[in-house]
Coordinates of C-alpha atoms in Angstrom, one line a residue:
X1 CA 0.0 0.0 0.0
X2 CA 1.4 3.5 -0.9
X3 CA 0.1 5.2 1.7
X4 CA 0.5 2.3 4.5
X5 CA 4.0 1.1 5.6
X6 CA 4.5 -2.4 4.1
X7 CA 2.6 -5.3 4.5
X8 CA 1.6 -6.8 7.9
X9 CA -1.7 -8.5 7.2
X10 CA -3.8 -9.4 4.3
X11 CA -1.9 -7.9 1.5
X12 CA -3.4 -8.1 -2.3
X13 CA -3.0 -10.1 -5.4
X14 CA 0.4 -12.0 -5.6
X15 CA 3.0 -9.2 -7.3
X16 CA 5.4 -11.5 -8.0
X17 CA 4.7 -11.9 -11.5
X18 CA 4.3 -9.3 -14.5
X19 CA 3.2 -9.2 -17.9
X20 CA 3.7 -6.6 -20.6
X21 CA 0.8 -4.9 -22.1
X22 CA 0.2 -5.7 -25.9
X23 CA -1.1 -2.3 -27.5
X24 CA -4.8 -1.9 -28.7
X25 CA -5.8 -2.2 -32.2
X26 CA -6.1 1.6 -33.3
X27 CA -4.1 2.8 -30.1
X28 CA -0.7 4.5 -30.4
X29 CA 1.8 1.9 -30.3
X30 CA 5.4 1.9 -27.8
X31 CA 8.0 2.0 -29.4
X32 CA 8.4 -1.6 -30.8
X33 CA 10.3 -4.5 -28.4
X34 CA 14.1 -4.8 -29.4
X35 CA 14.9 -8.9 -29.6
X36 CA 18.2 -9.4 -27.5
X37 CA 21.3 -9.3 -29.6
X38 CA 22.7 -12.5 -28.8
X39 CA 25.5 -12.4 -26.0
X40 CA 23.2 -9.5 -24.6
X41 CA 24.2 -8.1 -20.7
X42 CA 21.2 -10.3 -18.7
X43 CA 19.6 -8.2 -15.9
X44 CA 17.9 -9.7 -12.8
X45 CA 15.4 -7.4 -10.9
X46 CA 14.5 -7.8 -7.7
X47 CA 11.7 -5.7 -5.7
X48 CA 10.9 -4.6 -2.1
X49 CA 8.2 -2.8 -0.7
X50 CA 4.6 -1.5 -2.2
X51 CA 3.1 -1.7 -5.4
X52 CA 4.6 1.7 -6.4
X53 CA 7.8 0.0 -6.2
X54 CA 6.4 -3.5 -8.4
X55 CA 5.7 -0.3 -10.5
X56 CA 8.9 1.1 -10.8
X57 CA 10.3 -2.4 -11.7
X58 CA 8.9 -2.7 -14.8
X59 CA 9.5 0.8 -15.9
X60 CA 13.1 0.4 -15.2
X61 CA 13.3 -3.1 -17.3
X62 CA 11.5 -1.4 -20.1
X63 CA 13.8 1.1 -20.5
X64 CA 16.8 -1.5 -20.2
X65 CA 14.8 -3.7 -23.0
X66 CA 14.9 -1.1 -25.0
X67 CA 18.2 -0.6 -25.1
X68 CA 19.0 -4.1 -25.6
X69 CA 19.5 -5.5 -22.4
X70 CA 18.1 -9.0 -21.8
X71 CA 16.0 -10.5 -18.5
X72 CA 16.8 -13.2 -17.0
X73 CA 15.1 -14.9 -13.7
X74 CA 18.4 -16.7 -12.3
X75 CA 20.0 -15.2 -10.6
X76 CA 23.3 -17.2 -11.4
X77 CA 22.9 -15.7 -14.9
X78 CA 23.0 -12.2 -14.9
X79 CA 25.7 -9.6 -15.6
X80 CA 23.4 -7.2 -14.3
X81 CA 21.8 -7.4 -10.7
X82 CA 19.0 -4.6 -9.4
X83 CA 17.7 -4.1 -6.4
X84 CA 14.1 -2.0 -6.1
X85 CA 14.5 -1.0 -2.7
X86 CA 12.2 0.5 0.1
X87 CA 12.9 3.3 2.7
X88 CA 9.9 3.3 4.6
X89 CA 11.0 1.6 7.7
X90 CA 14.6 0.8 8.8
X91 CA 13.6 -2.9 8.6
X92 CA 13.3 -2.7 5.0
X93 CA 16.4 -0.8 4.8
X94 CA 18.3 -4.0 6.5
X95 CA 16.9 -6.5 4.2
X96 CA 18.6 -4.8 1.1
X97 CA 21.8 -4.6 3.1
X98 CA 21.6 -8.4 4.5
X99 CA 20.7 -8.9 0.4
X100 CA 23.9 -7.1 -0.6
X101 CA 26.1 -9.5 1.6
X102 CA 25.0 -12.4 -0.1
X103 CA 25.8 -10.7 -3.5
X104 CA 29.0 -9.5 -2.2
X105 CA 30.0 -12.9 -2.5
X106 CA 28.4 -13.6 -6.0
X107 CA 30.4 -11.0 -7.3
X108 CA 33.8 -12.1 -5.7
X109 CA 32.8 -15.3 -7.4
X110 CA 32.3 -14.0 -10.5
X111 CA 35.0 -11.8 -10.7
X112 CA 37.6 -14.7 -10.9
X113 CA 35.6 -16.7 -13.0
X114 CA 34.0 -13.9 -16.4
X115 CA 33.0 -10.6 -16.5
X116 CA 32.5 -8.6 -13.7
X117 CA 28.8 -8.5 -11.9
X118 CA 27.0 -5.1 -11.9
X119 CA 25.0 -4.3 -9.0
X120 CA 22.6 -1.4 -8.9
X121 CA 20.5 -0.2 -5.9
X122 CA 17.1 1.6 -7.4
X123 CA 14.6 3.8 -5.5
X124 CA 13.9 5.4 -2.7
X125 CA 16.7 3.5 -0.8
X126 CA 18.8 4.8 -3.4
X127 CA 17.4 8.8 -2.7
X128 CA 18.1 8.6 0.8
X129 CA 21.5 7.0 1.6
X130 CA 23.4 7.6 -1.7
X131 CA 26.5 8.2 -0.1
X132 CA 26.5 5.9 2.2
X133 CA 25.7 2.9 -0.5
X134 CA 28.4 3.9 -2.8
X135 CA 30.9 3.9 0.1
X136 CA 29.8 1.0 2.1
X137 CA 32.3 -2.0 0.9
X138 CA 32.4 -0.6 -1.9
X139 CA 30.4 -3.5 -3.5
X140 CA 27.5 -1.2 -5.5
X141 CA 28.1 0.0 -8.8
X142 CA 25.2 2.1 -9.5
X143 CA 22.3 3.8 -7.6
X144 CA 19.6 5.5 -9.1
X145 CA 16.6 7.1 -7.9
X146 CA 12.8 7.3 -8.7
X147 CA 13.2 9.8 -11.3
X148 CA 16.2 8.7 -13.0
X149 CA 15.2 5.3 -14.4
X150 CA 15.8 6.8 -18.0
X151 CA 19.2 7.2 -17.3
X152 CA 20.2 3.8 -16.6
X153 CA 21.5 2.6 -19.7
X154 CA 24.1 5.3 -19.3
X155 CA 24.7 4.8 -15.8
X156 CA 25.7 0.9 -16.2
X157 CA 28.2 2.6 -19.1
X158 CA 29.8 4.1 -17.0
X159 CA 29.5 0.8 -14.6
X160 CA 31.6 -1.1 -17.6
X161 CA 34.4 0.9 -17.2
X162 CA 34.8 0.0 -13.9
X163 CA 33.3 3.4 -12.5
X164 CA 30.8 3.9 -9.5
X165 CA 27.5 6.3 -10.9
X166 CA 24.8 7.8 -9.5
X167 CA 21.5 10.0 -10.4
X168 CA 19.5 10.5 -7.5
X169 CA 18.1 14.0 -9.0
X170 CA 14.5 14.2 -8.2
X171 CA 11.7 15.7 -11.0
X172 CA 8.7 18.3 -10.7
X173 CA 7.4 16.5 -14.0
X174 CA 8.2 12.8 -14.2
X175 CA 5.6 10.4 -14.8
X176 CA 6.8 7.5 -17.2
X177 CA 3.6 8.2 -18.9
X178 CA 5.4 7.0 -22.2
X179 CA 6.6 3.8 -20.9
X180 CA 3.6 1.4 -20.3
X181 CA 4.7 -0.8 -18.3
X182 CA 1.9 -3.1 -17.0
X183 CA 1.8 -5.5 -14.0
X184 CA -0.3 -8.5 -13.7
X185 CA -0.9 -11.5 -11.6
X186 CA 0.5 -14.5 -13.0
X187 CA -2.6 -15.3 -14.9
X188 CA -3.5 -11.9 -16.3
X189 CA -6.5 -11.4 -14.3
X190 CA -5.3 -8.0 -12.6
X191 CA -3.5 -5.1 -12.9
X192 CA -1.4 -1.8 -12.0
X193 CA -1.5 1.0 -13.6
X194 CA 0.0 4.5 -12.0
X195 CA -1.5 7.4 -12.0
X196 CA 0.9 9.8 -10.1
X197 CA 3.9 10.0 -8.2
X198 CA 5.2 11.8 -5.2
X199 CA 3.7 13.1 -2.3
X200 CA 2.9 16.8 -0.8
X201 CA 1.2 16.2 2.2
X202 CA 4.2 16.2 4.6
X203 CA 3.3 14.2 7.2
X204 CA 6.0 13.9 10.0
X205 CA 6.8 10.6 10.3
X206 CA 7.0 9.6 6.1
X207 CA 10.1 9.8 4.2
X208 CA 7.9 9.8 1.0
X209 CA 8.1 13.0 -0.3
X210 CA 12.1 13.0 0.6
X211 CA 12.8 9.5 -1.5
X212 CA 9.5 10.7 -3.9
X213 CA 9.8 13.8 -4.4
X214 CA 6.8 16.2 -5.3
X215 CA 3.6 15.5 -5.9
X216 CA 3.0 15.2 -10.2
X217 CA -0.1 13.5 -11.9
X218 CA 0.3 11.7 -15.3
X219 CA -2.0 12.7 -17.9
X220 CA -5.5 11.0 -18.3
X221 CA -4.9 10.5 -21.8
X222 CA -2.3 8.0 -21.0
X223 CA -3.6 6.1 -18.0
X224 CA -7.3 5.8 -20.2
X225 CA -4.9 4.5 -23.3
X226 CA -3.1 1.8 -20.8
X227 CA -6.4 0.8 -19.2
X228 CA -8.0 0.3 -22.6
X229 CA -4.9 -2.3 -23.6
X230 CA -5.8 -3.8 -20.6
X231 CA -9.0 -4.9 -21.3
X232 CA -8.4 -5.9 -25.1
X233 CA -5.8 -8.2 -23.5
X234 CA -8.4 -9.5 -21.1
X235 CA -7.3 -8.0 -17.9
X236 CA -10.3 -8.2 -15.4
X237 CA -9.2 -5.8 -12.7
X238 CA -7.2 -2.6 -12.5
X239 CA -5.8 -0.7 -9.2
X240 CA -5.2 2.6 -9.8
X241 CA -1.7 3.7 -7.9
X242 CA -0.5 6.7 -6.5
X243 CA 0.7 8.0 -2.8
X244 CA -2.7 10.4 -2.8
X245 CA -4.4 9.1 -5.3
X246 CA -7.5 11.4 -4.6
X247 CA -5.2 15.0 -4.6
X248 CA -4.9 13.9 -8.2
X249 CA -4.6 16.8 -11.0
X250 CA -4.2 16.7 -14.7
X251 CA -2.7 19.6 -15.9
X252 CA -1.4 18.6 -19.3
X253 CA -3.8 21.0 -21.1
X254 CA -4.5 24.8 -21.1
X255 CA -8.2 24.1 -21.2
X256 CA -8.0 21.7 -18.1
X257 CA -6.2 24.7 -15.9
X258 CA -9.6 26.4 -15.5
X259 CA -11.5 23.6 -13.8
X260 CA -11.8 24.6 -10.0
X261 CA -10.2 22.2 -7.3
X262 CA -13.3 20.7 -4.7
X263 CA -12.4 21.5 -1.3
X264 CA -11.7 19.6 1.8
X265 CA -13.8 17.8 3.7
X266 CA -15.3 19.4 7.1
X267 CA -12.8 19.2 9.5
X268 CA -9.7 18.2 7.4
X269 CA -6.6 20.9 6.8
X270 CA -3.4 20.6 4.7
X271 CA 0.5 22.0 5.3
X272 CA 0.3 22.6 1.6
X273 CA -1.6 25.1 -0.8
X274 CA -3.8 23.1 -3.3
X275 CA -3.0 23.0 -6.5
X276 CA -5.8 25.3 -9.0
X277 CA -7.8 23.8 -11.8
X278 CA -6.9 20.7 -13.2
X279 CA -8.9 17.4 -14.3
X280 CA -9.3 15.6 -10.3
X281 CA -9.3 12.0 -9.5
X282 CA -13.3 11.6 -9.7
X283 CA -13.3 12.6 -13.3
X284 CA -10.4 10.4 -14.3
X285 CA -12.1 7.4 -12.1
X286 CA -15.5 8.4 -14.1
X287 CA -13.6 8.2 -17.5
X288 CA -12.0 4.2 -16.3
X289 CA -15.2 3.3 -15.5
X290 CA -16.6 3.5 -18.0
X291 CA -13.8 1.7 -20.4
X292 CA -15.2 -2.0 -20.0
X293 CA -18.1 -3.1 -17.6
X294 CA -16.4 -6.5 -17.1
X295 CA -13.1 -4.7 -15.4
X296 CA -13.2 -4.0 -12.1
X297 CA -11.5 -1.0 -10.6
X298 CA -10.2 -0.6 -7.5
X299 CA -7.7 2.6 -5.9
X300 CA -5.0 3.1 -3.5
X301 CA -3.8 5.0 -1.7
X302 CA -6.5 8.0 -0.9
X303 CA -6.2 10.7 1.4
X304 CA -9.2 11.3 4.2
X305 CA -8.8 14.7 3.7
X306 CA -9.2 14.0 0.3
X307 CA -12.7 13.5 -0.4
X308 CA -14.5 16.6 -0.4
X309 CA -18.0 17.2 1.0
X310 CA -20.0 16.8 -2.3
X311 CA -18.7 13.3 -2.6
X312 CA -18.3 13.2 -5.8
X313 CA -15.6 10.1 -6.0
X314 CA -18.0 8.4 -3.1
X315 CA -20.8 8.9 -5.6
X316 CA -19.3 6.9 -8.2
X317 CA -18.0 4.1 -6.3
X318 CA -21.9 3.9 -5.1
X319 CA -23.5 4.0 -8.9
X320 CA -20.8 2.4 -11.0
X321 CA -21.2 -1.4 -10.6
X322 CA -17.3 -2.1 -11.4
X323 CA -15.9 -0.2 -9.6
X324 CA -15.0 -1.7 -6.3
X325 CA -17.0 -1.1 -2.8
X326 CA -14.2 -1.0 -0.8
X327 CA -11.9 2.0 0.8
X328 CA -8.5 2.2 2.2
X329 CA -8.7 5.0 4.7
X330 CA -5.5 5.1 6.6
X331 CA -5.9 6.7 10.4
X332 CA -2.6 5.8 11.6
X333 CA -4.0 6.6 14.9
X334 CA -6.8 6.8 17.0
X335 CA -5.2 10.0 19.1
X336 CA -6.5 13.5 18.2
X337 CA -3.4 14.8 19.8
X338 CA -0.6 12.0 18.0
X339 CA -3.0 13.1 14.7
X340 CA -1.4 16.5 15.2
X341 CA 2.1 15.9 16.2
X342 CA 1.7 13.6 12.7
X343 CA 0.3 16.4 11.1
X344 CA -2.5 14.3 9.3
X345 CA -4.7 17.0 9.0
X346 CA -7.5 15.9 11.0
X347 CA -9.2 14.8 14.3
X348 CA -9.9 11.5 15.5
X349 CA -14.2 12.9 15.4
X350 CA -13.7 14.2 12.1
X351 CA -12.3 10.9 10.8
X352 CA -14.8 9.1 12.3
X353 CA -17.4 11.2 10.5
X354 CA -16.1 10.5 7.8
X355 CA -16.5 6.8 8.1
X356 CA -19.7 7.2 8.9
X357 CA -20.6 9.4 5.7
X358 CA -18.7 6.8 3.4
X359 CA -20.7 4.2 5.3
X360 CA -23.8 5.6 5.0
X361 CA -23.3 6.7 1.0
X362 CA -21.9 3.0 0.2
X363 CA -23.8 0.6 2.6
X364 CA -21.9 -2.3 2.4
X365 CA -18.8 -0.8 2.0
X366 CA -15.3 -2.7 2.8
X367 CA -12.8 -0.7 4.8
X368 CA -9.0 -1.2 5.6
X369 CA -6.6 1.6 7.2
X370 CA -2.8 1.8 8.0
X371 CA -2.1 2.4 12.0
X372 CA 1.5 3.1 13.6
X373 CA 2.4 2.1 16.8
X374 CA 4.6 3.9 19.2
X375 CA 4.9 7.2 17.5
X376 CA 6.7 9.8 19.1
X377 CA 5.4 10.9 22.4
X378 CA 2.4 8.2 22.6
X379 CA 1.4 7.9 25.9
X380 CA -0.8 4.6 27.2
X381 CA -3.9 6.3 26.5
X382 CA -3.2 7.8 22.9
X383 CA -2.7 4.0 22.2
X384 CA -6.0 2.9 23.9
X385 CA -7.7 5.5 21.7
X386 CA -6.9 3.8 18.9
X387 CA -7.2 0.8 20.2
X388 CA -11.3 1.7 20.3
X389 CA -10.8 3.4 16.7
X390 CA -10.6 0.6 15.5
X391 CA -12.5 -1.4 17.4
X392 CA -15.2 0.9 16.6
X393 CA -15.0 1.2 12.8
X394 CA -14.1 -2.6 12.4
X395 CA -12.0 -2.6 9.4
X396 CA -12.1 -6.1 7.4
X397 CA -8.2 -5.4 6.0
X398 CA -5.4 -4.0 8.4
X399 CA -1.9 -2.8 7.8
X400 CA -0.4 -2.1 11.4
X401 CA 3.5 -1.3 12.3
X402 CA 5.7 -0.3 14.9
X403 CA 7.0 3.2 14.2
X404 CA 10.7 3.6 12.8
X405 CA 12.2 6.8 12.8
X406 CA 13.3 7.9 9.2
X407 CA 15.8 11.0 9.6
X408 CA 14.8 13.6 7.1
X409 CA 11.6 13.8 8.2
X410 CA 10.1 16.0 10.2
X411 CA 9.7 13.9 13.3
X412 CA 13.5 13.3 13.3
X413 CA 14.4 17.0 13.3
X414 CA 11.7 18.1 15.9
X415 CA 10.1 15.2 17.6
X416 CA 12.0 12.5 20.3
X417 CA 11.6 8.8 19.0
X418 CA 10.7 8.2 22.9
X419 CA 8.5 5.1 23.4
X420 CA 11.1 2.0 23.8
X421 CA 11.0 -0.5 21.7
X422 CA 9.8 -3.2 24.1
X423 CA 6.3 -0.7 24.6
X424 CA 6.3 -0.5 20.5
X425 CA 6.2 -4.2 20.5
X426 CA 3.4 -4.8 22.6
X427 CA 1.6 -2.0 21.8
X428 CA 1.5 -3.3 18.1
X429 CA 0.7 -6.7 19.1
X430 CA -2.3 -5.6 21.0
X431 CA -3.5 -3.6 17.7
X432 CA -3.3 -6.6 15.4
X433 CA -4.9 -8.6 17.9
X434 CA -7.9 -6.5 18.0
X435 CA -7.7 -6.0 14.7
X436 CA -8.0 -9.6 13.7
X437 CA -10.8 -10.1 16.7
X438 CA -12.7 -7.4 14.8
X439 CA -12.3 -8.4 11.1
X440 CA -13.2 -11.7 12.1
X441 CA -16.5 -10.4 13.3
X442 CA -16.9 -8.2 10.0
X443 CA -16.4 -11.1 8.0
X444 CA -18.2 -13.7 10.1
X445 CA -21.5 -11.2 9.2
X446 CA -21.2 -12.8 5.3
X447 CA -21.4 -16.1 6.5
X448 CA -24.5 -17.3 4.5
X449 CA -24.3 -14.6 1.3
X450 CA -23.6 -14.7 -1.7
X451 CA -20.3 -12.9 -2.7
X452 CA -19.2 -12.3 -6.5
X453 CA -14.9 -13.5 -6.5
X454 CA -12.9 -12.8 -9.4
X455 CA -10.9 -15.9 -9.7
X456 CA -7.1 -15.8 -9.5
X457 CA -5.7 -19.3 -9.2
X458 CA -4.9 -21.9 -7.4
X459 CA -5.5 -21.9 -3.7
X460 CA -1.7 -22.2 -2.5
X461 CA -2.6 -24.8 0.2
X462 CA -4.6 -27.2 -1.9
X463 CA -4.2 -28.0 -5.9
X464 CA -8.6 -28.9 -5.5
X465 CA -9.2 -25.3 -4.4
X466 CA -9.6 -21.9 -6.1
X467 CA -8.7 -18.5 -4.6
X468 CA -9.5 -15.3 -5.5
X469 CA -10.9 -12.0 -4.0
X470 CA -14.6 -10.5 -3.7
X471 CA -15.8 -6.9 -4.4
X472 CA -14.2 -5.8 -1.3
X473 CA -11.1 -7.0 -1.2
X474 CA -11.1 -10.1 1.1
X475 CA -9.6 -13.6 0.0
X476 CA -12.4 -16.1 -0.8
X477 CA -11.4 -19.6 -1.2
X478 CA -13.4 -22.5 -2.7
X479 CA -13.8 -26.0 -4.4
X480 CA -12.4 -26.2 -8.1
X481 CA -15.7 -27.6 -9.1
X482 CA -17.9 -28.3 -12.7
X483 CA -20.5 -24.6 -12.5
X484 CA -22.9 -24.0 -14.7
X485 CA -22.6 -20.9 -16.3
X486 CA -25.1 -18.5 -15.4
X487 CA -25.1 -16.3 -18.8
X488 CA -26.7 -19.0 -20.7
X489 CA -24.2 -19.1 -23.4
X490 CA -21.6 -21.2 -22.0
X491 CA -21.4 -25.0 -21.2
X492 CA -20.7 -26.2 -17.8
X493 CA -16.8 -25.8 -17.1
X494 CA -14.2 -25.3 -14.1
X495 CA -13.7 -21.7 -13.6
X496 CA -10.9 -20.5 -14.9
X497 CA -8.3 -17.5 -13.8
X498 CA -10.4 -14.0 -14.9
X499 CA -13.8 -15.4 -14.0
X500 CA -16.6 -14.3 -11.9
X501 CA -17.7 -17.0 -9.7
X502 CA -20.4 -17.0 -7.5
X503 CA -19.7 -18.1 -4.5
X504 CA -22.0 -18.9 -1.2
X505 CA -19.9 -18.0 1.9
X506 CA -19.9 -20.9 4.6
X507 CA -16.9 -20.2 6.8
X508 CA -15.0 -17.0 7.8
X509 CA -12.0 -15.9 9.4
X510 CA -9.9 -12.5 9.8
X511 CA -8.3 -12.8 6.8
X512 CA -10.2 -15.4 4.5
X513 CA -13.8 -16.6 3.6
X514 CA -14.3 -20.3 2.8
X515 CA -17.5 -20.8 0.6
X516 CA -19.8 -23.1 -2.1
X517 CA -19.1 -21.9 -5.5
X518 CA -22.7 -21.7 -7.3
X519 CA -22.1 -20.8 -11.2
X520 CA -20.1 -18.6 -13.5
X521 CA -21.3 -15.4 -14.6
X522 CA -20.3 -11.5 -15.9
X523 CA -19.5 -8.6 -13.8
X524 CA -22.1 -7.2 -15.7
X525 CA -25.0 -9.7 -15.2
X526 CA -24.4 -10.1 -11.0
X527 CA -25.1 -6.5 -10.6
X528 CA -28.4 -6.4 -12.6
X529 CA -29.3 -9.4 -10.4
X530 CA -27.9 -7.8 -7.0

């Protein structure tokens, strides 16, 4: 999750695997794929952290494959090894330098065996601790930030001649909007496509805008063109991506700049002066929509101070049938006065309002939120607050960590990182305990409906079980079985990866329902029955 700090508890669709988009009939085409010269340098990727990262990967190997570099998945194989690294937490920071140990000795290896092996760190890693990478052992040969992907090919030039290089410049303007890179789930049923990068907002404890950079949206023009080669290449699901995916602004044209900015919502400020005119998130969610009514479309991250009173964005998700009733609303605490030293822009009451208003616009509505633990100056009962935040709003999907100072930020030049680790651990074990004691009860309350699951695969436990995830968000497993299919123009078959099944919920836990499977049908044809 952009907004939230990694992944603690039910995450989304497996990112492991991509897949390249194949451009629409009548679109504008990318630049055509270069085939490998033979004895082409082979590159081996490697990703850490959120989706915007799983992003970033495939816009740096595009560029590479452009310019003639080949991929390879062993490891053992490449000449070329990067790592798409997170900065979030300092946890995240270790595992890349654990990581770079292990290739240490690869490249000792392969140094006294052929050619020397590359090693590039990529991202926000790479914007925060440049120095210190280049200088640490000595063992990387490249570092490039989130706006410098473009110049890689350059960079691991000058990496040949036995040269360290870096670019960690950071851009008011770059989007990749030309690149179209696409990721999927290994069986093509869903997809990622960014809509912005960078963040504004400033809160205290996230290195984001630091490792990011400003906030910049790419223009509708080419996020509509990449979700229409989605769904002539049978994609069934898109995620839209950004850090504030609701602040977004399309300024590409004149004409757009006139269009006045909604407001805030009541009782929600910002550090930063809002940007004027501009096309905003609701029309560009309005305008995906309506591309194919068999994709669903889902968002992250948002902003709650983000949706402005006249709900426009809330208003869609209610009316259009594919477009997902679920939320991520990230609180990251239940404390009015920790809310302030985070500079979130809002009260604990006016976030709960604002649960209540998305409740009572979207009945039925899935919610899941980010919540830190042990933030600077938390006392015992900022944490019980939350602790009753979200016992109160029962989300059904949590991401929860304990707090890691990131210097940079604000908190590390004007807050004290004060509550000891031992009181960080407990506090955050309490909060997914709760957590799962309350998402099991939110879940438990579908025990006996009927839920519409895209299909995904495999269950990973069991080779005679599906998986795949229902209109909000929540893992459904269930019986690879003979269905009927529903649309009357199909013979009875096992569902397949990209289907809609229905399924009858029987079981539930915090993280998963267990269900009948009932028939195959559309997107389309389960709303009209709803």
């Amino acid at each position: 999750q952009p907004e939230g700090r990694g992944v603690a508890l039910p995450a989304g669709p497996d990112l492991r695997h991509f897949l390249r988009a194949a451009p629409a009939a009548g679109e504008p085409r990318p630049p055509s794929e270069p085939v490998p010269a033979p004895g082409a340098a082979k590159v081996y990727l490697e990703t850490y952290g959120c989706q915007m990262n799983v992003n970033d990967t495939e816009i740096a190997w595009t560029i590479l494959q452009r310019n003639g570099y080949a991929r390879t998945k062993e490891l053992d194989e490449a000449d070329v090894v990067l790592l798409v690294t997170c900065s979030v937490r300092e946890k995240a920071e270790q595992a890349i330098w654990n990581r770079l140990q292990h290739l240490k000795a690869l490249k000792a290896r392969r140094q006294q065996a052929r050619a020397p092996l590359r090693i590039g760190i990529l991202g926000c890693m790479a914007e925060r601790l440049k120095e210190e990478i280049l200088h640490r052992e000595k063992l990387v040969d490249i570092v490039a930030g989130p706006d410098a992907y473009r110049d890689l090919p350059r960079l691991l030039a000058v990496a040949e001649s036995g040269q360290q290089a870096a670019n960690v410049l950071l851009s008011l303007d770059e989007t990749y909007a030309d690149i179209l890179p696409v990721q999927t789930s290994a069986g093509g049923t869903t997809a990622f496509v960014s809509i912005m990068r960078g963040c504004d907002n400033m809160c205290t404890y996230c290195i984001v805008p630091f490792t990011r950079g400003r906030e910049r949206s790419r223009p509708i023009a080419s996020i509509l063109q990449e979700v229409r080669m989605l769904s002539d290449q049978g994609v069934k699901e898109v995620t839209l991506l950004g850090q504030n995916v609701n602040s977004y602004r399309d300024l590409s044209e004149v004409q757009f700049q006139s269009v006045a900015a909604p407001g805030l919502s009541r009782g929600f400020s910002t550090v930063y002066k809002a940007k004027p005119g501009g096309l905003c998130f609701a029309h560009l969610l309005d305008q995906v929509s309506r591309i194919d009514p068999e994709m669903r479309i889902r968002f992250t991250s948002p902003h709650p101070k983000d949706f402005p009173d006249e709900a426009s964005v809330l208003q869609l998700i209610r009316e259009r049938h594919n477009i997902c009733k679920q939320l991520h609303l990230p609180a990251q605490s239940g404390s009015t006065r920790v809310l302030e030293a985070m500079r979130r822009g809002y009260t604990r009451e006016a976030y709960l309002d604002l649960v209540h208003h998305v409740r009572d616009l979207v009945p039925g509505v899935s919610l899941s939120s980010d919540f830190i633990a042990g933030f600077c100056g938390e006392t015992e009962e900022d944490h019980q607050q939350t602790m009753s935040l979200l016992r109160e709003v029962r989300y059904n999907v949590g991401f929860l960590f304990a707090y890691s100072m990131r210097q940079k930020t604000r908190a590390y030049h004007r807050l004290q990182d004060d509550v000891p680790a031992d009181v960080k651990k407990r506090r955050l074990e309490e909060l997914i305990a709760a957590f799962r004691e309350e998402a099991a009860r939110a879940n438990a309350a579908l025990v006996g409906q009927d839920q519409l699951v895209l299909v995904e695969g495999p269950s990973k436990r069991s080779a005679s079980e599906l998986c795949g995830r229902n209109d909000g968000n929540i893992k459904v497993i269930f019986p690879d079985a003979e269905l009927e299919d529903a649309t009357d123009c199909g013979a009875p078959g096992r569902a397949q990866p990209g289907d809609y099944v229905v399924v009858k919920v029987t079981s539930a836990s915090s993280q998963t329902l267990r269900g009948v499977p009932l028939c195959r049908t559309t997107l389309s044809r389960a709303a009209a029955c709803h």
